[in-house]
PDB file of C-alpha atoms in Angstrom:
ATOM      1  CA  MET K   1    -100.728  19.432  19.967  1.00 49.00           C
ATOM      2  CA  LYS K   2     -97.695  18.659  19.462  1.00 45.00           C
ATOM      3  CA  ILE K   3     -98.759  14.427  19.132  1.00 49.00           C
ATOM      4  CA  ILE K   4    -101.393  14.882  16.889  1.00 41.00           C
ATOM      5  CA  LEU K   5     -99.402  16.574  13.928  1.00 40.00           C
ATOM      6  CA  LEU K   6     -96.678  14.358  14.059  1.00 39.00           C
ATOM      7  CA  LEU K   7     -98.890  11.587  13.679  1.00 41.00           C
ATOM      8  CA  THR K   8    -100.846  14.020  10.273  1.00 43.00           C
ATOM      9  CA  VAL K   9     -96.881  14.083   9.210  1.00 42.00           C
ATOM     10  CA  VAL K  10     -96.455  10.396  10.197  1.00 43.00           C
ATOM     11  CA  GLY K  11     -99.885   8.277   9.149  1.00 46.00           C
ATOM     12  CA  ALA K  12     -99.459  11.431   5.115  1.00 44.00           C
ATOM     13  CA  ALA K  13     -96.264   9.371   5.375  1.00 46.00           C
ATOM     14  CA  LEU K  14     -97.148   5.997   5.459  1.00 43.00           C
ATOM     15  CA  SER K  15    -100.057   5.696   3.544  1.00 43.00           C
ATOM     16  CA  GLN K  16     -98.341   7.644  -0.217  1.00 61.00           C
ATOM     17  CA  ALA K  17     -98.341   4.503  -2.913  1.00 76.00           C
ATOM     18  CA  ILE K  18     -95.132   2.909  -3.663  1.00 84.00           C
ATOM     19  CA  ASP K  19     -94.417   3.689  -6.708  1.00 93.00           C
ATOM     20  CA  TYR K  20     -93.632   0.079  -8.896  1.00 92.00           C
ATOM     21  CA  TYR K  21     -91.527  -0.502 -10.935  1.00 91.00           C
ATOM     22  CA  THR K  22     -92.229  -0.690 -14.840  1.00 88.00           C
ATOM     23  CA  ILE K  23     -91.303  -2.814 -17.387  1.00 91.00           C
ATOM     24  CA  ALA K  24     -92.973  -4.177 -20.604  1.00 88.00           C
ATOM     25  CA  ASP K  25     -94.424  -7.591 -19.644  1.00 86.00           C
ATOM     26  CA  ASN K  26     -94.792  -8.542 -16.311  1.00 84.00           C
ATOM     27  CA  ASN K  27     -96.217 -12.019 -18.156  1.00 89.00           C
ATOM     28  CA  LEU K  28     -92.841 -13.381 -19.354  1.00 94.00           C
ATOM     29  CA  ASP K  29     -92.138 -16.982 -18.373  1.00 96.00           C
ATOM     30  CA  MET K  30     -88.846 -16.491 -17.173  1.00 97.00           C
ATOM     31  CA  GLU K  31     -88.826 -20.149 -16.714  1.00 97.00           C
ATOM     32  CA  ALA K  32     -88.892 -20.243 -20.927  1.00 97.00           C
ATOM     33  CA  VAL K  33     -85.958 -17.388 -20.510  1.00 97.00           C
ATOM     34  CA  VAL K  34     -84.161 -19.929 -18.177  1.00 97.00           C
ATOM     35  CA  ASN K  35     -83.989 -22.850 -19.515  1.00 98.00           C
ATOM     36  CA  ASP K  36     -83.500 -22.165 -23.628  1.00 98.00           C
ATOM     37  CA  PRO K  37     -79.819 -21.258 -23.236  1.00 97.00           C
ATOM     38  CA  GLU K  38     -80.244 -17.984 -27.223  1.00 97.00           C
ATOM     39  CA  LYS K  39     -82.602 -16.378 -24.750  1.00 97.00           C
ATOM     40  CA  LEU K  40     -80.871 -16.483 -21.880  1.00 98.00           C
ATOM     41  CA  LYS K  41     -77.569 -15.828 -23.936  1.00 98.00           C
ATOM     42  CA  ALA K  42     -79.485 -12.915 -25.687  1.00 97.00           C
ATOM     43  CA  MET K  43     -81.039 -11.452 -22.386  1.00 98.00           C
ATOM     44  CA  THR K  44     -78.051 -11.616 -20.668  1.00 98.00           C
ATOM     45  CA  ASP K  45     -75.938  -9.943 -23.472  1.00 98.00           C
ATOM     46  CA  CYS K  46     -78.997  -7.266 -23.536  1.00 98.00           C
ATOM     47  CA  PHE K  47     -77.730  -5.778 -19.854  1.00 98.00           C
ATOM     48  CA  LEU K  48     -74.518  -6.625 -20.101  1.00 97.00           C
ATOM     49  CA  ASP K  49     -74.334  -4.370 -23.026  1.00 97.00           C
ATOM     50  CA  ARG K  50     -72.420  -6.888 -25.120  1.00 96.00           C
ATOM     51  CA  GLY K  51     -75.873  -6.947 -27.554  1.00 95.00           C
ATOM     52  CA  ASP K  52     -78.612  -6.515 -29.144  1.00 96.00           C
ATOM     53  CA  CYS K  53     -82.068  -5.570 -26.125  1.00 97.00           C
ATOM     54  CA  ASP K  54     -85.587  -6.504 -27.316  1.00 96.00           C
ATOM     55  CA  PRO K  55     -88.378  -4.055 -25.647  1.00 96.00           C
ATOM     56  CA  VAL K  56     -88.832  -6.629 -22.439  1.00 95.00           C
ATOM     57  CA  ALA K  57     -85.648  -7.457 -22.076  1.00 96.00           C
ATOM     58  CA  LEU K  58     -84.515  -3.404 -23.114  1.00 96.00           C
ATOM     59  CA  SER K  59     -87.420  -2.273 -19.831  1.00 95.00           C
ATOM     60  CA  ILE K  60     -86.155  -4.940 -16.811  1.00 95.00           C
ATOM     61  CA  LYS K  61     -82.457  -3.426 -18.503  1.00 96.00           C
ATOM     62  CA  PHE K  62     -83.514  -0.505 -17.615  1.00 95.00           C
ATOM     63  CA  ILE K  63     -84.142  -1.129 -13.565  1.00 95.00           C
ATOM     64  CA  VAL K  64     -81.826  -3.810 -12.789  1.00 96.00           C
ATOM     65  CA  ALA K  65     -79.002  -1.693 -10.821  1.00 95.00           C
ATOM     66  CA  GLU K  66     -81.760   0.698  -9.149  1.00 96.00           C
ATOM     67  CA  SER K  67     -82.963  -2.764  -7.720  1.00 96.00           C
ATOM     68  CA  ILE K  68     -80.803  -4.604  -6.883  1.00 97.00           C
ATOM     69  CA  ALA K  69     -79.189  -1.100  -4.993  1.00 97.00           C
ATOM     70  CA  ARG K  70     -82.605  -1.655  -3.885  1.00 97.00           C
ATOM     71  CA  ALA K  71     -83.137  -4.488  -2.961  1.00 97.00           C
ATOM     72  CA  CYS K  72     -85.989  -4.576  -4.910  1.00 96.00           C
ATOM     73  CA  ASP K  73     -87.818  -2.250  -2.403  1.00 96.00           C
ATOM     74  CA  ARG K  74     -89.491  -1.463  -5.970  1.00 96.00           C
ATOM     75  CA  CYS K  75     -90.621  -4.195  -7.459  1.00 96.00           C
ATOM     76  CA  THR K  76     -94.247  -5.893  -7.709  1.00 95.00           C
ATOM     77  CA  ASP K  77     -93.800  -9.907  -7.035  1.00 96.00           C
ATOM     78  CA  ILE K  78     -93.606 -10.534 -10.299  1.00 95.00           C
ATOM     79  CA  GLN K  79     -91.282  -9.011 -11.227  1.00 96.00           C
ATOM     80  CA  LYS K  80     -89.049 -10.179  -7.596  1.00 97.00           C
ATOM     81  CA  HIS K  81     -90.680 -13.648  -8.848  1.00 97.00           C
ATOM     82  CA  LEU K  82     -88.638 -12.836 -12.877  1.00 96.00           C
ATOM     83  CA  GLY K  83     -85.024 -11.734 -10.597  1.00 96.00           C
ATOM     84  CA  ARG K  84     -84.973 -14.361  -8.702  1.00 97.00           C
ATOM     85  CA  VAL K  85     -86.110 -16.560 -11.371  1.00 97.00           C
ATOM     86  CA  TYR K  86     -83.072 -14.933 -14.273  1.00 97.00           C
ATOM     87  CA  VAL K  87     -80.401 -14.231 -11.309  1.00 97.00           C
ATOM     88  CA  SER K  88     -80.526 -18.240 -10.088  1.00 97.00           C
ATOM     89  CA  GLY K  89     -80.886 -18.969 -13.648  1.00 97.00           C
ATOM     90  CA  LEU K  90     -77.712 -17.445 -14.985  1.00 97.00           C
ATOM     91  CA  PHE K  91     -75.589 -17.900 -11.738  1.00 97.00           C
ATOM     92  CA  TRP K  92     -76.045 -22.185 -12.722  1.00 97.00           C
ATOM     93  CA  LYS K  93     -76.041 -21.718 -16.163  1.00 97.00           C
ATOM     94  CA  ARG K  94     -74.108 -19.305 -16.702  1.00 97.00           C
ATOM     95  CA  PRO K  95     -71.504 -18.777 -14.371  1.00 97.00           C
ATOM     96  CA  LEU K  96     -69.125 -16.629 -15.738  1.00 98.00           C
ATOM     97  CA  ASP K  97     -71.722 -14.196 -17.282  1.00 98.00           C
ATOM     98  CA  TYR K  98     -73.357 -14.338 -13.740  1.00 97.00           C
ATOM     99  CA  ARG K  99     -69.390 -12.982 -12.918  1.00 97.00           C
ATOM    100  CA  ASN K 100     -69.405 -10.304 -15.081  1.00 98.00           C
ATOM    101  CA  PHE K 101     -73.295  -9.537 -14.841  1.00 97.00           C
ATOM    102  CA  ALA K 102     -72.506  -8.917 -10.510  1.00 97.00           C
ATOM    103  CA  ARG K 103     -68.969  -7.231 -12.086  1.00 97.00           C
ATOM    104  CA  LEU K 104     -71.239  -4.474 -14.112  1.00 97.00           C
ATOM    105  CA  TYR K 105     -73.764  -4.474 -10.842  1.00 96.00           C
ATOM    106  CA  ASP K 106     -72.870  -4.605  -7.975  1.00 95.00           C
ATOM    107  CA  PRO K 107     -69.321  -4.238  -8.392  1.00 95.00           C
ATOM    108  CA  GLU K 108     -68.307  -4.015  -4.655  1.00 94.00           C
ATOM    109  CA  GLY K 109     -70.376  -6.996  -3.693  1.00 93.00           C
ATOM    110  CA  ASN K 110     -72.778  -4.756  -1.017  1.00 94.00           C
ATOM    111  CA  TYR K 111     -76.167  -5.571  -2.785  1.00 96.00           C
ATOM    112  CA  LEU K 112     -76.520  -8.995  -5.073  1.00 95.00           C
ATOM    113  CA  GLU K 113     -76.633 -11.089  -1.715  1.00 95.00           C
ATOM    114  CA  ASN K 114     -79.691  -8.394  -0.749  1.00 96.00           C
ATOM    115  CA  PHE K 115     -81.357  -9.025  -3.607  1.00 96.00           C
ATOM    116  CA  MET K 116     -81.738 -12.677  -3.664  1.00 96.00           C
ATOM    117  CA  LYS K 117     -83.002 -12.370  -0.117  1.00 96.00           C
ATOM    118  CA  ALA K 118     -85.411 -10.492  -0.302  1.00 96.00           C
ATOM    119  CA  VAL K 119     -86.756 -11.398  -3.652  1.00 96.00           C
ATOM    120  CA  ALA K 120     -85.780 -15.658  -2.157  1.00 95.00           C
ATOM    121  CA  ASP K 121     -89.968 -15.455  -1.631  1.00 94.00           C
ATOM    122  CA  TYR K 122     -91.319 -15.366  -5.102  1.00 95.00           C
TER     123      TYR K 122
END
């Protein structure tokens, strides 16, 4: 009897759907953003509280801290792709801003590496 109850509880827990993040535009061409210095700066300024946010950047900004801290466990595959392209592009194209981004969203250095591992294949 106890085993049936345990299996029922475990089954119910496993069957819960993931509550994925919602962003304003899942079709955002993040490669185009990263390859356009003005667009990359504008998005980064939004994330770093240095500039205005357009609706898409603002919707992403709302999930950045949690998605980094939780290794993107609530991200869709598309959002994982967007995150990987943005963070790696920031690292290579705006290293100072990357350091500021890392300081803001991962001040103890505990999460960004795991985030990048989680999104590496997307």
